[in-house]
Amino acid sequence: MKVIIAEKPSLAKSVAGAIGNAQNKQGYYQCGNYIVTYAYGHLFTLMDMDDYFEKKVKWGDNLPFYPDPFQFKLKKDKGVKEQFRIICNLINDPQTDEIISAGDADREGEVIVRLILKYGLNNKRKQVTRLWLPDQTEETIRKQLRERKLDSFYDALYEEGITRTFIDWILGINMTREISSKTGQLMPIGRVICPIVLAIWQRDNDIQNFKPVKFNVLISDIGGIKLEYPVRFIPSDGDIKRIQEDLNSVDGVVIDVQQKDVVKQSPKLFSLSKLQGETGKSLKLKPAQTLQIVQTLYEKGFVTYPRTNTEYLSENEKDKVRSLLKMFDPEEKILTFKDSKRIFDDRKIESHSAIIPTKNANSEDFKDSSEKEVYEIIKNRFLSVFYNERCIVTETIATIQVGKSDKKVLKLQGSILKSKGWTKLENVKLSDKILPQLNVGQKLKVDFKLVERETQPPKPYTVETLGNYLTHPFKKEKETEDDYYRELLDGCEIGTEATRAGIIDHAIKLKYISLVQNIYHIEDKGRFLVEILNQTGLDMSANRTVELQKKLKAVYRGELNINQAVQVTKKFVNEYFDKRSNCEIPLKQKEKIIVGHCPWCGKPLYEYTGKFGSYYKHDENIKCSFSLSEKIKVYGQEVLLTKSKIKNLLNTKKVNISLTSKKGTPYKVNLTLKKEPKIYKDKKYPQFDIEYIKK
């Protein structure tokens, strides 16, 4: 008997469906000689500091702390414990002669299943193989099941994944406890979240402190097109005046006209970051929302594996692509296979190719409009790359000689879209810039006028531009694409495609940053975090993160072992604590903000930040027990109350919120705050009483 352990129930269902003759049992599927069981993602988590001491440890005490060895614990969830028991029974059954790991095809998936086997498998000699799925179509599942390799083939992937887990624990637990204990509020610190906050803070700071510099340019209108002569670096107004008079003293003369057709290449296929940038721009989706949607599309078998950092396909995928093109265009009227290094290049792929649609792509079984919209963006990008009609722009460059005593040569440039090509499928508009009819030797009346302009501030980070920065934080001038991928595969990035979206979303929930209409902003708590990092000298910069990321890649390549990479992180933490012990820097406490007054006692309520978000309560010297969390449950649905709704609720004792019925129908209710305390049997929210009034 062969037991397949899928990372989650949805994958188990897909695998069982591909094998066929599946019988749904309690916690697994029976498919003849195959048993397909599943986890719920991570069943195990690293033990917290309190677990090692077997008691609550005051934050700030016993630091720095390094587990030796690191230990994991089964999550405290009844469903998780029961499913782990089922998996253990199946893999330890004497009839089971092979275990097939079917975690997601990435580092995290490898770690998830290996931890299950580490703590659940009694006979470590049983054969363990790996089901590696670049997509979840039935054809691919059956093919990969036939061609599965020993799980030891993926040892390097596991070692990189578990090393990342260890070093993030060392940094996160030690530094979060240290900084939070000093500030009196929860201040999560991490190797990825900190450089993200720092980048957005720096950009917002640059914009806020930007001082425009005025400069001049001489402009003459030529048939609706601006002919410009820059005078920005000319030292005196008198010199500029003399140049202006000279330019206007004679007609301009056309001395050359060049016209040529230029083929505009389509954008490349999508990596996850590039897809998140596009959906952020066109659909206003957060990176985490895009990842969740494309993960669902992958699990349905509509697209290939999403957590990829490349825009290229593997050279052994050419036949698959030909088959896809045939499916989308059976009569071969609009699509053409292109055997190009711009599309297929193994040198620019680490584990997974770019995101493309699959053979299931013509299905209309979408959960909601967002799924369909994201799928269409992925599909159209794929079709654009193989579109047979070229996008051609006719470009015209006219060279104009101006001036009498000091003749100058200026250029007018125009362009006309001759053939739309792939732009028919993409959210791209190429505007024509039409020049007047110009011939060599033609004279042009000119009237150069002095126009004042000013320098512009840097633009704020968007989902697209922040994603570009995080994937390549140290972009160099004159860098080739080969250089870019060489550095990317060497670890020169902040976070990974698999983790960035979740960390950005976490930073938003912590109120370090915000994302409004596709633009990131730093928030008060994020500014406070930067101030703390500066005051303490804690280096959580992009340089530090990339240094650690490169150590992870060195583990993957076998150049470092797990312990060596962990020691690098310990050394960094030790250096910080040694410095702090010799030079205690008093940290500025964040000023408490009054958000309203208590409906029970009338005294001020302040905003605090805890592990599970913001909450509102009295100062410590007030005995009244009233408090209010931003997260509450109404009719079993979790509701997040914004600060404005909290203020409204405290001031008017009533606020309107939106809910969704089990059938998916939206409706509204009023939350009414009672004037006096009432103790519920449910002790989860004993400090306040809310009356739910359905409209």
XYZ file of C-alpha atoms in Angstrom:
695
model
C 0.000 0.000 0.000
C 1.235 3.494 -0.848
C 0.235 6.481 1.301
C 0.261 9.931 -0.287
C 0.389 12.870 2.149
C -1.004 16.005 0.489
C -0.384 19.429 2.006
C -4.084 20.256 2.210
C -7.490 18.615 1.588
C -8.041 20.326 -1.781
C -4.834 18.830 -3.181
C -5.709 15.401 -1.781
C -9.060 15.561 -3.572
C -7.351 16.485 -6.867
C -4.767 13.703 -6.528
C -7.419 11.121 -5.628
C -9.543 12.250 -8.577
C -6.585 11.832 -10.941
C -5.836 8.317 -9.641
C -9.512 7.335 -9.930
C -11.961 5.047 -8.101
C -11.656 7.215 -4.989
C -13.658 6.328 -1.884
C -13.964 9.136 0.636
C -13.028 7.868 4.104
C -12.530 9.618 7.446
C -9.453 11.806 6.833
C -8.302 10.142 3.602
C -9.301 8.742 0.194
C -8.975 5.049 -0.716
C -7.907 4.639 -4.359
C -7.117 0.958 -4.840
C -3.518 0.451 -3.734
C -3.162 4.194 -3.001
C -4.256 5.985 0.147
C -4.429 9.779 -0.219
C -4.471 11.600 3.109
C -3.762 15.240 3.900
C -2.514 17.857 6.330
C -3.995 21.299 6.929
C -0.853 23.135 5.894
C 1.500 23.311 8.876
C 0.502 20.783 11.554
C 3.636 21.602 13.546
C 5.039 24.910 14.700
C 8.299 25.792 16.429
C 7.990 25.869 20.203
C 7.793 29.332 21.732
C 10.241 30.551 24.354
C 7.692 29.863 27.109
C 7.495 26.205 26.019
C 11.222 25.661 26.601
C 11.046 27.140 30.117
C 7.691 25.412 30.784
C 6.333 28.684 32.163
C 5.501 32.217 31.103
C 8.726 34.149 30.615
C 8.586 37.912 31.039
C 9.365 39.641 27.800
C 12.850 41.080 27.965
C 14.144 38.360 30.332
C 16.554 35.536 29.429
C 17.616 37.193 26.198
C 19.215 36.313 23.904
C 17.800 32.790 23.901
C 18.750 30.036 21.445
C 17.019 26.627 21.538
C 19.421 23.704 21.428
C 18.036 21.815 19.691
C 15.021 23.523 18.094
C 11.836 21.653 18.922
C 8.443 21.602 17.257
C 4.999 21.078 18.746
C 1.708 19.930 17.278
C -0.720 22.820 16.960
C -3.332 23.084 19.713
C -6.276 22.360 17.481
C -8.646 19.425 17.860
C -8.927 18.920 14.097
C -5.149 19.034 13.630
C -4.573 16.471 16.386
C -7.172 14.114 14.961
C -5.816 14.383 11.411
C -2.267 13.780 12.620
C -3.497 10.640 14.406
C -5.091 9.417 11.146
C -1.885 10.099 9.183
C 0.216 8.251 11.786
C -2.046 5.207 11.632
C -1.801 5.113 7.844
C 1.964 5.589 7.483
C 2.749 3.154 10.327
C 0.420 0.462 8.973
C 2.557 -2.663 8.276
C 0.978 -2.869 4.801
C 2.307 0.587 3.888
C 5.510 0.047 1.915
C 5.911 3.546 0.467
C 5.073 7.068 1.592
C 4.668 9.755 -1.075
C 5.224 13.353 -0.016
C 2.831 15.721 -1.816
C 3.450 19.017 -0.149
C 3.243 22.071 -2.367
C 6.137 22.092 -4.805
C 8.295 24.477 -2.772
C 10.458 24.716 0.363
C 7.486 25.168 2.660
C 5.706 22.119 1.279
C 8.851 20.052 1.754
C 9.184 21.164 5.390
C 5.500 20.515 6.170
C 5.529 16.844 5.159
C 9.006 16.080 6.508
C 8.003 17.335 9.958
C 4.956 15.051 9.867
C 7.235 12.113 9.063
C 9.815 13.165 11.664
C 7.292 13.131 14.495
C 4.828 10.556 13.172
C 6.729 7.804 11.347
C 8.035 4.997 13.549
C 9.949 3.010 10.917
C 12.342 5.510 9.332
C 13.465 2.863 6.828
C 10.231 3.006 4.846
C 10.717 4.371 1.362
C 9.701 8.025 0.953
C 9.236 9.516 -2.512
C 8.117 12.949 -3.739
C 5.150 13.944 -5.912
C 6.270 17.210 -7.504
C 3.426 19.108 -9.174
C 4.133 22.126 -11.412
C 0.365 22.236 -11.940
C -2.624 20.258 -10.678
C -4.237 18.975 -13.856
C -5.109 15.273 -13.849
C -2.659 14.677 -16.699
C 0.238 16.220 -14.763
C -0.659 14.439 -11.508
C -0.682 11.030 -13.226
C 2.535 11.783 -15.128
C 4.389 13.008 -12.036
C 3.112 10.080 -9.989
C 4.714 7.725 -12.524
C 7.969 9.705 -12.522
C 8.295 10.439 -8.796
C 11.768 10.604 -7.289
C 13.129 9.686 -3.880
C 12.421 12.461 -1.390
C 16.151 12.642 -0.631
C 16.512 14.257 -4.075
C 14.951 17.352 -2.453
C 17.154 17.415 0.668
C 18.686 20.768 -0.281
C 15.213 22.305 -0.590
C 14.275 21.050 2.873
C 17.539 22.244 4.412
C 17.050 25.749 3.018
C 13.437 25.805 4.236
C 14.196 24.599 7.760
C 17.184 26.972 8.027
C 14.917 29.898 7.143
C 12.523 28.748 9.863
C 15.315 28.648 12.460
C 16.937 32.009 11.651
C 13.563 33.771 11.490
C 12.748 32.357 14.936
C 16.087 33.542 16.367
C 15.663 37.049 14.991
C 11.920 37.330 15.501
C 11.621 35.971 19.042
C 14.710 37.654 20.481
C 14.328 41.058 18.869
C 10.527 41.267 19.153
C 10.648 40.426 22.860
C 13.519 42.851 23.437
C 12.020 45.824 21.596
C 8.452 45.201 22.796
C 9.607 45.034 26.424
C 11.394 48.372 26.037
C 8.494 50.165 24.371
C 5.623 48.697 26.351
C 3.760 47.578 23.243
C 3.971 44.766 20.714
C 6.578 45.681 18.094
C 7.216 42.653 15.839
C 10.726 42.621 14.366
C 11.751 40.472 11.405
C 14.380 40.231 8.690
C 11.804 40.959 5.943
C 9.147 43.117 7.589
C 11.685 45.697 8.809
C 13.310 46.517 5.439
C 9.823 46.752 3.904
C 8.798 49.328 6.525
C 12.138 51.131 6.173
C 11.762 51.396 2.387
C 8.249 52.853 2.600
C 9.282 55.208 5.427
C 12.271 56.443 3.405
C 10.171 57.035 0.290
C 7.421 58.866 2.227
C 10.102 60.865 4.022
C 11.770 61.800 0.719
C 8.433 62.954 -0.679
C 7.531 64.936 2.436
C 10.918 66.666 2.614
C 11.239 67.219 -1.118
C 11.995 70.794 -2.123
C 11.343 71.491 -5.804
C 14.062 73.199 -7.801
C 12.950 75.554 -10.548
C 14.629 75.482 -13.941
C 14.029 76.989 -17.378
C 13.586 75.612 -20.865
C 13.146 77.388 -24.216
C 10.167 75.997 -26.158
C 8.838 76.646 -29.635
C 5.640 75.190 -31.049
C 6.061 73.333 -34.375
C 2.674 72.248 -35.649
C 1.463 71.282 -32.195
C 4.735 69.537 -31.261
C 7.081 71.158 -28.725
C 10.645 71.824 -29.867
C 12.718 72.223 -26.684
C 16.105 73.791 -26.009
C 17.320 73.153 -22.408
C 18.943 76.061 -20.574
C 18.870 74.532 -17.084
C 22.614 74.766 -16.460
C 23.262 78.124 -18.118
C 24.536 80.404 -15.335
C 22.912 83.798 -15.996
C 19.641 85.281 -17.234
C 21.640 87.428 -19.649
C 23.157 84.374 -21.321
C 19.713 82.776 -21.635
C 18.322 85.980 -23.164
C 21.103 86.071 -25.771
C 20.488 82.392 -26.692
C 16.750 83.048 -27.030
C 17.343 86.029 -29.349
C 19.784 84.027 -31.472
C 17.378 81.066 -31.813
C 14.538 83.362 -32.911
C 16.689 85.428 -35.315
C 16.394 82.915 -38.184
C 14.068 80.167 -39.339
C 14.767 76.609 -38.293
C 15.830 74.246 -41.082
C 14.978 70.535 -41.395
C 18.325 68.860 -42.097
C 17.267 65.204 -41.724
C 14.118 63.067 -41.494
C 14.401 59.381 -40.553
C 11.432 57.030 -40.453
C 11.432 53.352 -39.532
C 9.128 50.599 -38.302
C 9.963 49.310 -34.832
C 8.636 46.019 -33.449
C 7.488 46.393 -29.836
C 8.032 43.175 -27.919
C 5.265 41.892 -25.676
C 5.867 41.895 -21.918
C 7.382 38.692 -20.554
C 5.385 35.980 -18.797
C 4.458 36.501 -15.165
C 6.486 35.796 -12.071
C 4.377 36.148 -8.926
C 5.755 39.618 -8.145
C 5.062 40.858 -11.681
C 1.540 39.431 -11.527
C 0.937 41.117 -8.168
C 2.161 44.391 -9.655
C -0.233 44.087 -12.588
C -3.265 43.146 -10.464
C -2.431 45.893 -7.983
C -2.419 48.410 -10.824
C -5.443 47.163 -12.765
C -7.610 45.522 -10.076
C -6.354 47.376 -6.946
C -5.657 44.041 -5.219
C -3.252 43.672 -2.310
C -0.339 41.258 -2.928
C -1.813 38.796 -0.408
C -5.177 38.885 -2.211
C -3.544 38.133 -5.554
C -1.548 35.271 -4.040
C -4.675 33.780 -2.469
C -6.586 33.990 -5.761
C -3.810 32.563 -7.932
C -3.218 29.795 -5.362
C -6.906 28.875 -5.698
C -6.575 28.872 -9.495
C -3.560 26.565 -9.144
C -5.457 24.209 -6.848
C -8.306 24.088 -9.367
C -5.812 23.181 -12.074
C -6.328 26.383 -14.080
C -2.753 27.771 -13.834
C 0.725 26.499 -13.070
C 2.476 26.832 -9.707
C 2.226 30.486 -8.566
C 5.131 31.081 -6.143
C 7.737 31.547 -8.825
C 10.385 34.252 -9.202
C 11.001 33.866 -12.932
C 9.407 35.145 -16.149
C 10.774 32.230 -18.195
C 9.747 28.691 -19.108
C 11.940 25.617 -19.050
C 13.235 24.329 -22.362
C 11.609 20.944 -21.725
C 8.182 22.642 -21.679
C 8.116 23.431 -25.398
C 5.830 20.519 -26.282
C 3.465 21.482 -23.471
C 3.314 25.031 -24.819
C 2.644 23.797 -28.361
C -0.253 21.757 -27.004
C -1.654 24.787 -25.138
C -1.415 26.978 -28.232
C -3.295 24.338 -30.199
C -6.029 24.299 -27.566
C -6.446 28.089 -27.540
C -6.149 28.434 -31.327
C -7.079 25.132 -33.045
C -6.884 26.620 -36.557
C -3.578 28.413 -35.853
C -4.916 31.771 -36.992
C -3.693 34.089 -34.232
C -1.011 32.217 -32.244
C 2.440 31.021 -33.299
C 4.960 28.959 -31.344
C 8.171 30.949 -30.819
C 11.327 29.046 -29.941
C 13.147 31.946 -28.314
C 15.533 32.458 -25.399
C 13.276 35.368 -24.492
C 10.699 32.731 -23.473
C 12.565 29.462 -22.791
C 15.743 29.750 -20.713
C 16.773 27.185 -18.089
C 19.505 29.493 -16.768
C 16.873 31.843 -15.365
C 14.817 29.216 -13.518
C 15.465 27.912 -10.016
C 12.580 25.559 -9.145
C 9.498 26.727 -11.042
C 8.744 28.299 -14.397
C 6.636 31.391 -15.051
C 2.894 31.335 -14.347
C 0.875 30.240 -17.375
C -2.598 28.740 -17.923
C -3.069 24.970 -18.172
C -5.146 22.673 -20.333
C -8.031 23.163 -17.919
C -7.945 26.820 -18.808
C -11.198 26.868 -20.753
C -13.250 26.017 -17.651
C -15.737 28.627 -16.409
C -15.867 27.253 -12.874
C -14.725 30.418 -11.106
C -15.617 31.194 -7.515
C -16.026 34.924 -8.074
C -15.265 37.738 -10.494
C -11.795 38.336 -8.992
C -10.761 34.771 -9.829
C -11.910 35.215 -13.410
C -10.202 38.603 -13.732
C -6.855 37.321 -12.429
C -7.101 34.243 -14.621
C -7.804 36.401 -17.689
C -4.716 38.516 -16.954
C -2.545 35.362 -16.799
C -4.124 33.874 -19.919
C -3.873 37.077 -21.944
C -0.207 37.501 -21.035
C 0.490 33.962 -22.273
C -1.410 34.605 -25.516
C 0.362 37.960 -25.961
C 3.779 36.317 -25.867
C 2.782 33.914 -28.684
C 0.573 36.298 -30.681
C 1.486 36.042 -34.356
C 0.596 39.611 -35.344
C 3.484 41.849 -34.404
C 3.017 45.161 -32.635
C 4.634 47.675 -34.990
C 5.157 51.366 -34.335
C 6.305 53.711 -37.090
C 8.818 56.081 -35.520
C 9.881 59.375 -37.101
C 12.874 61.472 -36.013
C 13.271 64.897 -37.586
C 16.519 66.827 -37.013
C 16.101 70.633 -36.926
C 18.929 73.156 -37.120
C 18.207 76.376 -35.215
C 20.129 79.556 -34.356
C 22.275 81.947 -36.402
C 25.608 82.695 -34.734
C 25.700 79.522 -32.651
C 23.852 76.876 -34.627
C 22.189 74.116 -32.604
C 20.693 70.778 -33.628
C 17.396 69.721 -32.003
C 15.213 66.701 -32.641
C 11.484 66.128 -32.980
C 10.243 62.605 -32.379
C 6.888 61.151 -33.375
C 5.285 57.712 -33.449
C 2.206 56.104 -35.018
C 0.843 52.673 -34.101
C 0.891 50.736 -37.363
C -0.141 47.290 -36.093
C -1.701 46.643 -32.659
C -0.482 43.071 -32.312
C -0.345 41.816 -28.716
C -1.686 45.137 -27.352
C -5.167 43.900 -28.340
C -4.932 41.471 -25.410
C -3.115 43.565 -22.819
C -4.144 46.559 -20.739
C -1.769 48.725 -22.787
C -2.526 51.834 -24.824
C 0.123 53.190 -27.171
C -0.735 56.789 -28.021
C 0.179 58.269 -31.369
C 2.389 61.345 -31.462
C 1.973 62.657 -34.983
C 4.552 65.035 -36.439
C 3.626 67.545 -39.097
C 4.746 66.742 -42.641
C 8.461 67.639 -42.739
C 10.944 67.466 -45.612
C 14.701 67.966 -45.730
C 15.501 71.608 -46.486
C 12.115 72.842 -45.258
C 12.209 76.064 -43.247
C 10.203 76.365 -40.027
C 9.048 79.498 -38.280
C 10.253 79.327 -34.660
C 9.326 81.401 -31.623
C 11.225 80.152 -28.594
C 9.708 81.287 -25.314
C 11.118 80.886 -21.824
C 9.086 78.386 -19.783
C 9.702 77.792 -16.084
C 9.511 74.235 -14.774
C 10.412 72.520 -11.518
C 11.773 69.175 -10.455
C 9.253 66.574 -9.295
C 9.278 64.584 -6.028
C 9.870 60.836 -6.117
C 6.721 58.786 -6.606
C 5.301 56.764 -3.684
C 5.639 53.005 -3.735
C 2.861 51.103 -5.469
C 2.280 47.342 -5.371
C 4.240 47.105 -8.621
C 7.190 49.344 -7.709
C 7.578 47.959 -4.184
C 7.543 44.451 -5.641
C 10.263 45.476 -8.095
C 12.347 46.908 -5.251
C 11.985 43.837 -3.030
C 12.957 41.432 -5.811
C 15.974 43.561 -6.748
C 16.875 46.087 -4.016
C 20.354 46.952 -5.325
C 19.775 47.559 -8.999
C 22.875 48.816 -10.776
C 23.268 51.063 -13.794
C 23.786 49.309 -17.132
C 22.747 45.996 -15.586
C 21.770 43.258 -18.015
C 18.924 40.842 -17.468
C 21.473 38.044 -17.084
C 23.025 40.025 -14.213
C 19.588 40.456 -12.663
C 18.786 36.741 -12.667
C 22.268 35.794 -11.516
C 21.831 38.001 -8.431
C 18.235 36.895 -7.876
C 19.163 33.206 -7.863
C 22.073 34.040 -5.556
C 19.652 35.437 -2.974
C 19.851 39.173 -3.678
C 16.224 39.863 -2.738
C 14.144 40.803 0.298
C 11.953 37.865 1.238
C 10.778 35.386 -1.390
C 7.846 35.081 -3.759
C 6.276 32.661 -1.259
C 6.557 34.951 1.780
C 6.517 38.604 0.701
C 2.760 38.990 0.238
C 1.960 37.583 3.678
C 4.586 39.748 5.374
C 3.352 42.919 3.655
C -0.190 42.039 4.718
C 1.059 41.461 8.278
C 2.758 44.884 8.264
C -0.569 46.440 7.238
C -2.454 44.634 10.012
C 0.172 45.768 12.534
C -0.416 49.341 11.287
C 3.221 49.809 10.357
C 2.131 50.682 6.821
C -1.087 51.122 4.858
C -2.136 50.434 1.275
C -4.707 52.821 -0.184
C -5.661 52.765 -3.858
C -2.520 50.807 -4.776
C -0.202 53.262 -2.947
C 1.767 52.379 0.199
C 2.143 54.851 3.067
C 4.031 54.746 6.358
C 1.847 54.899 9.493
C 2.622 56.349 12.952
C 3.572 52.965 14.350
C 5.861 52.360 11.375
C 7.606 55.687 12.027
C 8.005 54.671 15.657
C 9.557 51.364 14.545
C 12.106 53.214 12.395
C 12.894 55.532 15.293
C 13.502 52.533 17.556
C 15.794 50.852 15.021
C 17.786 54.076 14.717
C 17.972 54.675 18.489
C 19.076 51.160 19.311
C 21.401 50.759 16.346
C 19.565 47.571 15.375
C 20.515 46.958 11.747
C 17.461 45.461 10.035
C 18.242 47.081 6.695
C 17.934 45.638 3.215
C 21.679 44.891 3.330
C 21.260 42.730 6.428
C 18.292 40.854 4.984
C 20.051 40.155 1.694
C 23.116 38.937 3.586
C 20.969 36.378 5.418
C 19.062 35.485 2.242
C 22.372 34.685 0.548
C 23.249 32.354 3.437
C 20.016 30.462 2.762
C 20.955 30.077 -0.889
C 24.398 28.876 0.202
C 22.651 26.166 2.265
C 20.583 25.212 -0.788
C 23.739 24.880 -2.895
C 25.518 22.866 -0.200
C 28.126 25.569 0.476
C 26.951 25.980 4.107
C 25.219 23.568 6.443
C 22.228 24.433 8.612
C 24.288 25.008 11.756
C 26.728 27.357 10.017
C 23.900 29.548 8.722
C 22.253 29.597 12.153
C 25.564 30.621 13.757
C 25.729 33.683 11.466
C 22.342 34.802 12.794
C 23.325 34.130 16.413
C 26.474 36.204 15.937
C 24.412 39.160 14.704
C 21.976 38.898 17.649
C 24.835 38.534 20.164
C 26.529 41.642 18.805
C 23.325 43.613 19.263
C 22.833 42.499 22.877
C 26.500 43.101 23.734
C 26.166 46.635 22.430
C 22.870 47.214 24.232
C 24.251 46.024 27.583
C 27.054 48.572 27.420
C 25.009 51.481 26.101
C 21.389 51.576 27.214
C 19.515 54.008 24.994
C 16.212 55.194 26.484
C 13.423 54.559 24.031
C 10.766 57.161 23.490
C 7.378 55.811 24.450
C 4.581 56.321 21.982
C 2.139 58.939 23.217
C -1.181 57.368 24.116
C -4.071 58.515 21.940
C -7.512 59.196 23.398
C -10.057 57.654 21.041
C -13.175 58.359 23.084
C -14.743 58.089 26.505
C -16.047 55.058 28.360
C -19.831 54.530 28.145
C -19.767 53.104 31.704
C -17.624 55.545 33.678
C -17.064 58.426 31.237
C -13.273 58.398 31.588
C -10.867 58.434 28.603
C -10.133 55.324 26.540
C -6.765 54.844 24.808
C -5.596 52.834 21.832
C -3.209 49.946 22.507
C -1.669 47.364 20.188
C -1.598 43.720 21.188
C -0.763 40.397 19.606
C -4.130 40.191 17.857
C -4.483 43.821 16.794
C -5.644 47.077 18.361
C -7.813 47.333 21.454
C -9.185 50.248 23.454
C -9.212 50.524 27.251
C -8.485 52.766 30.237
C -5.131 53.752 31.663
C -3.816 51.291 34.247
C -4.882 53.411 37.237
C -8.588 53.302 36.261
C -10.488 50.421 37.838
C -13.321 50.289 35.272
C -13.038 47.031 33.289
C -14.444 48.299 29.987
C -12.402 47.493 26.872
C -13.158 47.089 23.194
C -11.276 45.111 20.545
C -11.087 46.072 16.888
C -11.921 42.437 16.069
C -15.356 41.220 17.205
C -17.749 38.491 16.122
C -21.260 39.255 14.934
C -23.529 36.315 14.095
C -20.406 34.141 13.914
C -18.648 36.424 11.420
C -15.410 38.190 12.349
C -15.720 41.950 11.887
C -12.828 44.405 11.878
C -13.891 47.771 13.314
C -11.900 50.661 11.877
C -10.751 53.439 14.182
C -13.480 55.723 12.784
C -16.149 53.115 13.575
C -14.721 52.672 17.084
C -14.901 56.426 17.649
C -18.432 56.533 16.261
C -19.494 53.625 18.466
C -18.074 55.300 21.580
C -19.566 58.701 20.761
C -23.035 57.738 19.519
C -23.303 54.267 21.131
C -24.319 52.876 17.735
C -22.578 51.976 14.495
C -23.657 50.385 11.226
C -21.741 47.396 9.803
C -22.119 45.100 6.789
C -22.388 41.301 6.983
C -22.983 38.483 4.511
C -25.569 35.722 4.866
C -24.727 32.043 4.363
C -26.187 32.357 0.852
C -23.779 35.196 0.103
C -26.344 37.992 0.354
C -25.032 41.222 1.927
C -27.028 42.891 4.692
C -26.458 45.501 7.401
C -26.868 45.508 11.178
C -26.547 48.106 13.921
C -24.163 47.533 16.811
C -25.520 49.156 19.962
C -23.263 49.654 22.963
C -24.923 49.232 26.355
C -24.462 51.859 29.041
C -23.646 49.428 31.835
C -21.680 46.167 32.110
C -23.258 42.775 31.701
C -21.430 39.466 32.186
C -21.895 36.892 29.445
C -21.564 33.141 29.779
C -19.180 33.420 26.881
C -16.038 34.771 28.556
C -14.359 35.748 25.308
C -15.704 39.315 25.405
C -16.890 39.844 29.036
C -16.156 43.601 29.249
C -18.812 44.883 26.873
C -22.297 44.132 25.743
C -23.455 44.576 22.166
C -27.008 44.317 20.955
C -27.301 43.105 17.370
C -30.298 44.540 15.546
C -30.876 43.094 12.085
C -32.478 45.541 9.665
